[in-house]
Amino acid sequence: MRRLLLPLAACFLTAASERAFDREIMVLTIENIAATAGPTGVRRIDPAVVQAMRKVPRHRLVPEGVRAQAYANRPLAIGYEQTISQPYIVALMTHLLDAEPDHVVLEVGTGSGYQAAVLAELVRQVYTIEIVEPLAARAKQQLAELGYRNVTVRAGDGYAGWPEHAPFDRIIVTAGASHVPKPLIAQLRPGGRMVIPVGRTSNTLDLTVIEKDRSGRLKRRKLLPVAFVPLTRSRG
Ligand code: SAH
C-alpha cells in the first residue's frame, strides 16, 4: 500500500514545502498507533469493519470544503462546530462494538452520517439521532443518495435514546458524555454492548465499553483516552 501511495502523492504535490500537511498526517498516524495499540489490546481491526470502511465513500458524507482530506487519518470539521472522528477511531469504535449482521444498532451523534453508513454495511438496521437539525437533515439526504435504506435518521436529543425501537443490540455514542445516560443503559438489550466516550470534560474522555449480561448486570471497561465534541442536551 505504501509503495502505491507515495508516488501518487508525489504526482499531486511537487514542492517540498507543500508536503507539510502530508507529514502532519504521517506523524499523527504514528502517534495514534503508538498510543493505542498497547492500551486497547486491539492489534487487528475486524476484517468486516475494514471492508465496510473500504466501501463507504467518506468523501460524499463530509462537507465539500474538506473533501480533499476525507481519507486522511484525522478528524474533520463538518460545520456547526462539530467534527467527524478520524478514520482510525471510527474503525476502533466499530470493532469494539462487535456488531453482527442481524443486529439493530442505535447511534447517538449522527454528524456527517459516516459512522452510520459504516454500521449500515455491517448490520440489519441503524437508528441514528442528531441534535443539530441541519446536520441531521444533511446526513439523511446524503445517506439516501448513497442508497442506504437501513439507516433511519432523526433530529433530537439522543440522551433519551429512541424508546420506540428499543431494545438495541448495540449502542454507539459518538459525542463525549460526562456520564452514561440512564435511558441508553435501559434501552440496551441484555447481552448487548455500548461503546461511548465518557469523562468529566471533552479533554479527559475515556473510550468506554459497557456490556450488559443476560441477567442485566453491567461490566465497564475503559480502553483509551480520546477527544470528542461534547454530548449536549436540549433545553426543556
Ligand atoms: N458519528 C459522526 C460524528 C459525530 S460528531 C460522524 O460519523 O460523522 C458528534 C455529533 O454528536 C455532533 O454532530 C453533535 O451535534 C452530536 N450530538 C451532541 N450531543 C448530542 C445529543 N444529545 N443527541 C444527539 N446528537 C448529539
Tab-separated table of N, CA, C and O in Angstrom, residues 81-160:
chain	number	residue	atom	x	y	z
A	81	GLU	N	-19.700	23.727	14.427
A	81	GLU	CA	-18.704	23.450	15.480
A	81	GLU	C	-18.583	21.969	15.806
A	81	GLU	O	-18.160	21.600	16.900
A	82	GLN	N	-18.944	21.114	14.869
A	82	GLN	CA	-18.860	19.670	15.109
A	82	GLN	C	-17.751	19.068	14.253
A	82	GLN	O	-17.358	19.651	13.246
A	83	THR	N	-17.275	17.912	14.686
A	83	THR	CA	-16.236	17.230	13.914
A	83	THR	C	-16.597	15.765	13.716
A	83	THR	O	-17.329	15.180	14.505
A	84	ILE	N	-16.066	15.227	12.666
A	84	ILE	CA	-16.178	13.800	12.400
A	84	ILE	C	-14.861	13.178	12.856
A	84	ILE	O	-13.797	13.737	12.632
A	85	SER	N	-14.939	12.046	13.523
A	85	SER	CA	-13.737	11.385	14.048
A	85	SER	C	-12.808	10.953	12.933
A	85	SER	O	-13.227	10.715	11.810
A	86	GLN	N	-11.537	10.804	13.306
A	86	GLN	CA	-10.571	10.290	12.336
A	86	GLN	C	-10.910	8.826	12.036
A	86	GLN	O	-11.449	8.121	12.890
A	87	PRO	N	-10.587	8.390	10.811
A	87	PRO	CA	-10.943	7.029	10.402
A	87	PRO	C	-10.495	5.954	11.395
A	87	PRO	O	-11.227	5.002	11.649
A	88	TYR	N	-9.313	6.117	11.993
A	88	TYR	CA	-8.838	5.088	12.917
A	88	TYR	C	-9.786	4.920	14.106
A	88	TYR	O	-10.070	3.792	14.541
A	89	ILE	N	-10.279	6.035	14.637
A	89	ILE	CA	-11.191	5.966	15.798
A	89	ILE	C	-12.538	5.362	15.384
A	89	ILE	O	-13.136	4.585	16.141
A	90	VAL	N	-13.002	5.678	14.172
A	90	VAL	CA	-14.237	5.056	13.668
A	90	VAL	C	-14.029	3.542	13.581
A	90	VAL	O	-14.874	2.748	14.023
A	91	ALA	N	-12.879	3.144	13.044
A	91	ALA	CA	-12.570	1.712	12.904
A	91	ALA	C	-12.532	1.032	14.269
A	91	ALA	O	-13.135	-0.029	14.474
A	92	LEU	N	-11.843	1.678	15.212
A	92	LEU	CA	-11.688	1.097	16.544
A	92	LEU	C	-13.042	0.970	17.252
A	92	LEU	O	-13.369	-0.081	17.816
A	93	MET	N	-13.841	2.040	17.195
A	93	MET	CA	-15.141	2.006	17.875
A	93	MET	C	-16.055	0.954	17.252
A	93	MET	O	-16.782	0.244	17.952
A	94	THR	N	-16.008	0.860	15.920
A	94	THR	CA	-16.867	-0.114	15.243
A	94	THR	C	-16.408	-1.530	15.585
A	94	THR	O	-17.223	-2.418	15.837
A	95	HIS	N	-15.101	-1.720	15.635
A	95	HIS	CA	-14.542	-3.021	16.017
A	95	HIS	C	-14.996	-3.392	17.433
A	95	HIS	O	-15.451	-4.513	17.678
A	96	LEU	N	-14.875	-2.422	18.351
A	96	LEU	CA	-15.230	-2.679	19.756
A	96	LEU	C	-16.718	-2.966	19.929
A	96	LEU	O	-17.119	-3.687	20.835
A	97	LEU	N	-17.526	-2.411	19.031
A	97	LEU	CA	-18.974	-2.614	19.103
A	97	LEU	C	-19.318	-4.082	18.840
A	97	LEU	O	-20.295	-4.606	19.359
A	98	ASP	N	-18.493	-4.729	18.015
A	98	ASP	CA	-18.634	-6.161	17.763
A	98	ASP	C	-20.053	-6.520	17.307
A	98	ASP	O	-20.672	-7.446	17.826
A	99	ALA	N	-20.543	-5.765	16.326
A	99	ALA	CA	-21.916	-5.954	15.852
A	99	ALA	C	-22.014	-7.144	14.909
A	99	ALA	O	-21.043	-7.512	14.254
A	100	GLU	N	-23.196	-7.727	14.861
A	100	GLU	CA	-23.448	-8.869	13.980
A	100	GLU	C	-24.492	-8.497	12.937
A	100	GLU	O	-25.275	-7.574	13.138
A	101	PRO	N	-24.507	-9.243	11.809
A	101	PRO	CA	-25.357	-8.859	10.679
A	101	PRO	C	-26.845	-8.697	11.007
A	101	PRO	O	-27.525	-7.887	10.389
A	102	ASP	N	-27.352	-9.433	12.000
A	102	ASP	CA	-28.792	-9.321	12.285
A	102	ASP	C	-29.093	-8.271	13.362
A	102	ASP	O	-30.223	-8.168	13.820
A	103	HIS	N	-28.106	-7.486	13.733
A	103	HIS	CA	-28.296	-6.543	14.830
A	103	HIS	C	-29.016	-5.254	14.447
A	103	HIS	O	-28.962	-4.810	13.301
A	104	VAL	N	-29.654	-4.683	15.461
A	104	VAL	CA	-30.243	-3.353	15.364
A	104	VAL	C	-29.399	-2.448	16.266
A	104	VAL	O	-29.199	-2.760	17.438
A	105	VAL	N	-28.903	-1.354	15.677
A	105	VAL	CA	-27.938	-0.509	16.377
A	105	VAL	C	-28.484	0.911	16.518
A	105	VAL	O	-29.058	1.459	15.573
A	106	LEU	N	-28.261	1.502	17.684
A	106	LEU	CA	-28.577	2.920	17.898
A	106	LEU	C	-27.276	3.707	17.923
A	106	LEU	O	-26.339	3.333	18.627
A	107	GLU	N	-27.239	4.795	17.137
A	107	GLU	CA	-26.108	5.711	17.208
A	107	GLU	C	-26.605	7.049	17.751
A	107	GLU	O	-27.630	7.558	17.293
A	108	VAL	N	-25.887	7.609	18.706
A	108	VAL	CA	-26.190	8.958	19.191
A	108	VAL	C	-25.088	9.876	18.680
A	108	VAL	O	-23.916	9.674	18.998
A	109	GLY	N	-25.466	10.866	17.860
A	109	GLY	CA	-24.489	11.777	17.245
A	109	GLY	C	-24.234	11.408	15.794
A	109	GLY	O	-23.163	10.951	15.431
A	110	THR	N	-25.247	11.632	14.945
A	110	THR	CA	-25.147	11.266	13.523
A	110	THR	C	-24.038	12.028	12.816
A	110	THR	O	-23.338	11.459	11.969
A	111	GLY	N	-23.912	13.327	13.140
A	111	GLY	CA	-22.906	14.173	12.495
A	111	GLY	C	-23.039	14.129	10.982
A	111	GLY	O	-24.089	14.463	10.430
A	112	SER	N	-21.993	13.668	10.310
A	112	SER	CA	-21.982	13.600	8.843
A	112	SER	C	-22.779	12.408	8.316
A	112	SER	O	-23.133	12.368	7.136
A	113	GLY	N	-22.980	11.417	9.152
A	113	GLY	CA	-23.621	10.184	8.699
A	113	GLY	C	-22.599	9.104	8.341
A	113	GLY	O	-22.973	7.972	7.998
A	114	TYR	N	-21.319	9.429	8.457
A	114	TYR	CA	-20.290	8.459	8.045
A	114	TYR	C	-20.299	7.191	8.915
A	114	TYR	O	-20.335	6.073	8.400
A	115	GLN	N	-20.283	7.376	10.223
A	115	GLN	CA	-20.292	6.215	11.124
A	115	GLN	C	-21.553	5.374	10.888
A	115	GLN	O	-21.491	4.139	10.887
A	116	ALA	N	-22.667	6.050	10.660
A	116	ALA	CA	-23.930	5.343	10.407
A	116	ALA	C	-23.822	4.506	9.135
A	116	ALA	O	-24.307	3.363	9.080
A	117	ALA	N	-23.167	5.050	8.108
A	117	ALA	CA	-23.006	4.321	6.846
A	117	ALA	C	-22.122	3.089	7.044
A	117	ALA	O	-22.416	2.005	6.532
A	118	VAL	N	-21.052	3.258	7.828
A	118	VAL	CA	-20.159	2.121	8.101
A	118	VAL	C	-20.960	1.023	8.823
A	118	VAL	O	-20.882	-0.155	8.472
A	119	LEU	N	-21.766	1.424	9.789
A	119	LEU	CA	-22.585	0.453	10.521
A	119	LEU	C	-23.615	-0.201	9.604
A	119	LEU	O	-23.870	-1.399	9.701
A	120	ALA	N	-24.180	0.608	8.699
A	120	ALA	CA	-25.212	0.094	7.790
A	120	ALA	C	-24.671	-1.023	6.897
A	120	ALA	O	-25.425	-1.904	6.466
A	121	GLU	N	-23.372	-0.995	6.648
A	121	GLU	CA	-22.742	-2.059	5.852
A	121	GLU	C	-22.658	-3.363	6.647
A	121	GLU	O	-22.475	-4.428	6.078
A	122	LEU	N	-22.741	-3.233	7.977
A	122	LEU	CA	-22.453	-4.386	8.836
A	122	LEU	C	-23.670	-4.995	9.518
A	122	LEU	O	-23.625	-6.146	9.939
A	123	VAL	N	-24.726	-4.203	9.691
A	123	VAL	CA	-25.871	-4.691	10.478
A	123	VAL	C	-27.185	-4.520	9.725
A	123	VAL	O	-27.242	-3.865	8.688
A	124	ARG	N	-28.243	-5.081	10.317
A	124	ARG	CA	-29.566	-5.056	9.678
A	124	ARG	C	-30.173	-3.654	9.647
A	124	ARG	O	-30.672	-3.209	8.628
A	125	GLN	N	-30.115	-2.947	10.797
A	125	GLN	CA	-30.792	-1.648	10.873
A	125	GLN	C	-30.041	-0.705	11.801
A	125	GLN	O	-29.603	-1.114	12.880
A	126	VAL	N	-29.902	0.531	11.358
A	126	VAL	CA	-29.254	1.564	12.178
A	126	VAL	C	-30.266	2.680	12.435
A	126	VAL	O	-30.876	3.193	11.493
A	127	TYR	N	-30.436	3.033	13.696
A	127	TYR	CA	-31.208	4.221	14.066
A	127	TYR	C	-30.207	5.230	14.577
A	127	TYR	O	-29.372	4.902	15.432
A	128	THR	N	-30.270	6.453	14.072
A	128	THR	CA	-29.266	7.430	14.489
A	128	THR	C	-29.906	8.783	14.772
A	128	THR	O	-30.807	9.210	14.051
A	129	ILE	N	-29.462	9.415	15.852
A	129	ILE	CA	-30.064	10.666	16.328
A	129	ILE	C	-29.022	11.767	16.350
A	129	ILE	O	-27.914	11.576	16.847
A	130	GLU	N	-29.407	12.935	15.828
A	130	GLU	CA	-28.503	14.087	15.788
A	130	GLU	C	-29.232	15.304	16.347
A	130	GLU	O	-30.331	15.623	15.926
A	131	ILE	N	-28.557	16.003	17.277
A	131	ILE	CA	-29.219	17.124	17.949
A	131	ILE	C	-29.217	18.403	17.112
A	131	ILE	O	-30.095	19.256	17.279
A	132	VAL	N	-28.250	18.558	16.214
A	132	VAL	CA	-28.200	19.752	15.346
A	132	VAL	C	-29.033	19.466	14.093
A	132	VAL	O	-28.634	18.675	13.233
A	133	GLU	N	-30.188	20.129	14.011
A	133	GLU	CA	-31.148	19.800	12.956
A	133	GLU	C	-30.584	19.821	11.541
A	133	GLU	O	-30.815	18.883	10.775
A	134	PRO	N	-29.856	20.905	11.162
A	134	PRO	CA	-29.346	20.917	9.780
A	134	PRO	C	-28.373	19.764	9.491
A	134	PRO	O	-28.323	19.279	8.362
A	135	LEU	N	-27.637	19.328	10.519
A	135	LEU	CA	-26.736	18.176	10.321
A	135	LEU	C	-27.554	16.906	10.101
A	135	LEU	O	-27.234	16.093	9.229
A	136	ALA	N	-28.619	16.757	10.879
A	136	ALA	CA	-29.494	15.586	10.719
A	136	ALA	C	-30.084	15.566	9.313
A	136	ALA	O	-30.091	14.523	8.640
A	137	ALA	N	-30.526	16.739	8.859
A	137	ALA	CA	-31.151	16.829	7.539
A	137	ALA	C	-30.138	16.495	6.439
A	137	ALA	O	-30.451	15.751	5.503
A	138	ARG	N	-28.938	17.019	6.595
A	138	ARG	CA	-27.913	16.772	5.571
A	138	ARG	C	-27.506	15.293	5.536
A	138	ARG	O	-27.418	14.685	4.465
A	139	ALA	N	-27.308	14.718	6.712
A	139	ALA	CA	-26.922	13.297	6.770
A	139	ALA	C	-28.020	12.422	6.167
A	139	ALA	O	-27.736	11.499	5.400
A	140	LYS	N	-29.253	12.753	6.494
A	140	LYS	CA	-30.390	11.985	5.986
A	140	LYS	C	-30.389	11.979	4.460
A	140	LYS	O	-30.531	10.942	3.817
A	141	GLN	N	-30.186	13.172	3.896
A	141	GLN	CA	-30.199	13.302	2.436
A	141	GLN	C	-29.020	12.572	1.791
A	141	GLN	O	-29.196	11.844	0.805
A	142	GLN	N	-27.831	12.751	2.358
A	142	GLN	CA	-26.646	12.114	1.772
A	142	GLN	C	-26.746	10.595	1.838
A	142	GLN	O	-26.392	9.897	0.886
A	143	LEU	N	-27.223	10.087	2.984
A	143	LEU	CA	-27.334	8.634	3.152
A	143	LEU	C	-28.362	8.064	2.168
A	143	LEU	O	-28.146	6.992	1.592
A	144	ALA	N	-29.441	8.813	1.943
A	144	ALA	CA	-30.459	8.368	0.989
A	144	ALA	C	-29.871	8.360	-0.421
A	144	ALA	O	-30.054	7.414	-1.185
A	145	GLU	N	-29.125	9.420	-0.756
A	145	GLU	CA	-28.495	9.500	-2.080
A	145	GLU	C	-27.543	8.345	-2.328
A	145	GLU	O	-27.397	7.877	-3.448
A	146	LEU	N	-26.878	7.926	-1.247
A	146	LEU	CA	-25.927	6.812	-1.388
A	146	LEU	C	-26.626	5.455	-1.376
A	146	LEU	O	-25.989	4.425	-1.523
A	147	GLY	N	-27.939	5.484	-1.181
A	147	GLY	CA	-28.721	4.250	-1.262
A	147	GLY	C	-28.801	3.443	0.025
A	147	GLY	O	-29.156	2.269	-0.005
A	148	TYR	N	-28.490	4.075	1.176
A	148	TYR	CA	-28.596	3.348	2.453
A	148	TYR	C	-30.044	3.341	2.914
A	148	TYR	O	-30.559	4.350	3.390
A	149	ARG	N	-30.687	2.192	2.759
A	149	ARG	CA	-32.105	2.101	3.130
A	149	ARG	C	-32.275	1.622	4.566
A	149	ARG	O	-33.372	1.689	5.102
A	150	ASN	N	-31.209	1.113	5.163
A	150	ASN	CA	-31.331	0.566	6.520
A	150	ASN	C	-30.796	1.533	7.587
A	150	ASN	O	-30.390	1.110	8.658
A	151	VAL	N	-30.808	2.828	7.257
A	151	VAL	CA	-30.450	3.843	8.257
A	151	VAL	C	-31.621	4.795	8.408
A	151	VAL	O	-32.120	5.329	7.413
A	152	THR	N	-32.058	5.014	9.639
A	152	THR	CA	-33.115	5.987	9.902
A	152	THR	C	-32.525	7.094	10.758
A	152	THR	O	-31.972	6.831	11.827
A	153	VAL	N	-32.603	8.328	10.247
A	153	VAL	CA	-32.029	9.487	10.936
A	153	VAL	C	-33.154	10.298	11.569
A	153	VAL	O	-34.199	10.500	10.947
A	154	ARG	N	-32.923	10.756	12.789
A	154	ARG	CA	-33.908	11.622	13.446
A	154	ARG	C	-33.177	12.783	14.097
A	154	ARG	O	-32.093	12.601	14.671
A	155	ALA	N	-33.774	13.980	14.022
A	155	ALA	CA	-33.230	15.125	14.746
A	155	ALA	C	-33.787	15.079	16.161
A	155	ALA	O	-34.982	14.854	16.347
A	156	GLY	N	-32.915	15.258	17.145
A	156	GLY	CA	-33.394	15.257	18.527
A	156	GLY	C	-32.256	15.026	19.498
A	156	GLY	O	-31.089	14.918	19.098
A	157	ASP	N	-32.619	14.967	20.777
A	157	ASP	CA	-31.627	14.748	21.829
A	157	ASP	C	-31.479	13.247	22.073
A	157	ASP	O	-32.385	12.607	22.618
A	158	GLY	N	-30.325	12.725	21.683
A	158	GLY	CA	-30.090	11.288	21.801
A	158	GLY	C	-29.883	10.804	23.222
A	158	GLY	O	-29.809	9.590	23.453
A	159	TYR	N	-29.786	11.735	24.187
A	159	TYR	CA	-29.633	11.337	25.592
A	159	TYR	C	-30.769	10.393	25.992
A	159	TYR	O	-30.563	9.460	26.757
A	160	ALA	N	-31.933	10.672	25.450
A	160	ALA	CA	-33.126	9.887	25.803
A	160	ALA	C	-33.233	8.603	24.985
A	160	ALA	O	-34.175	7.823	25.169
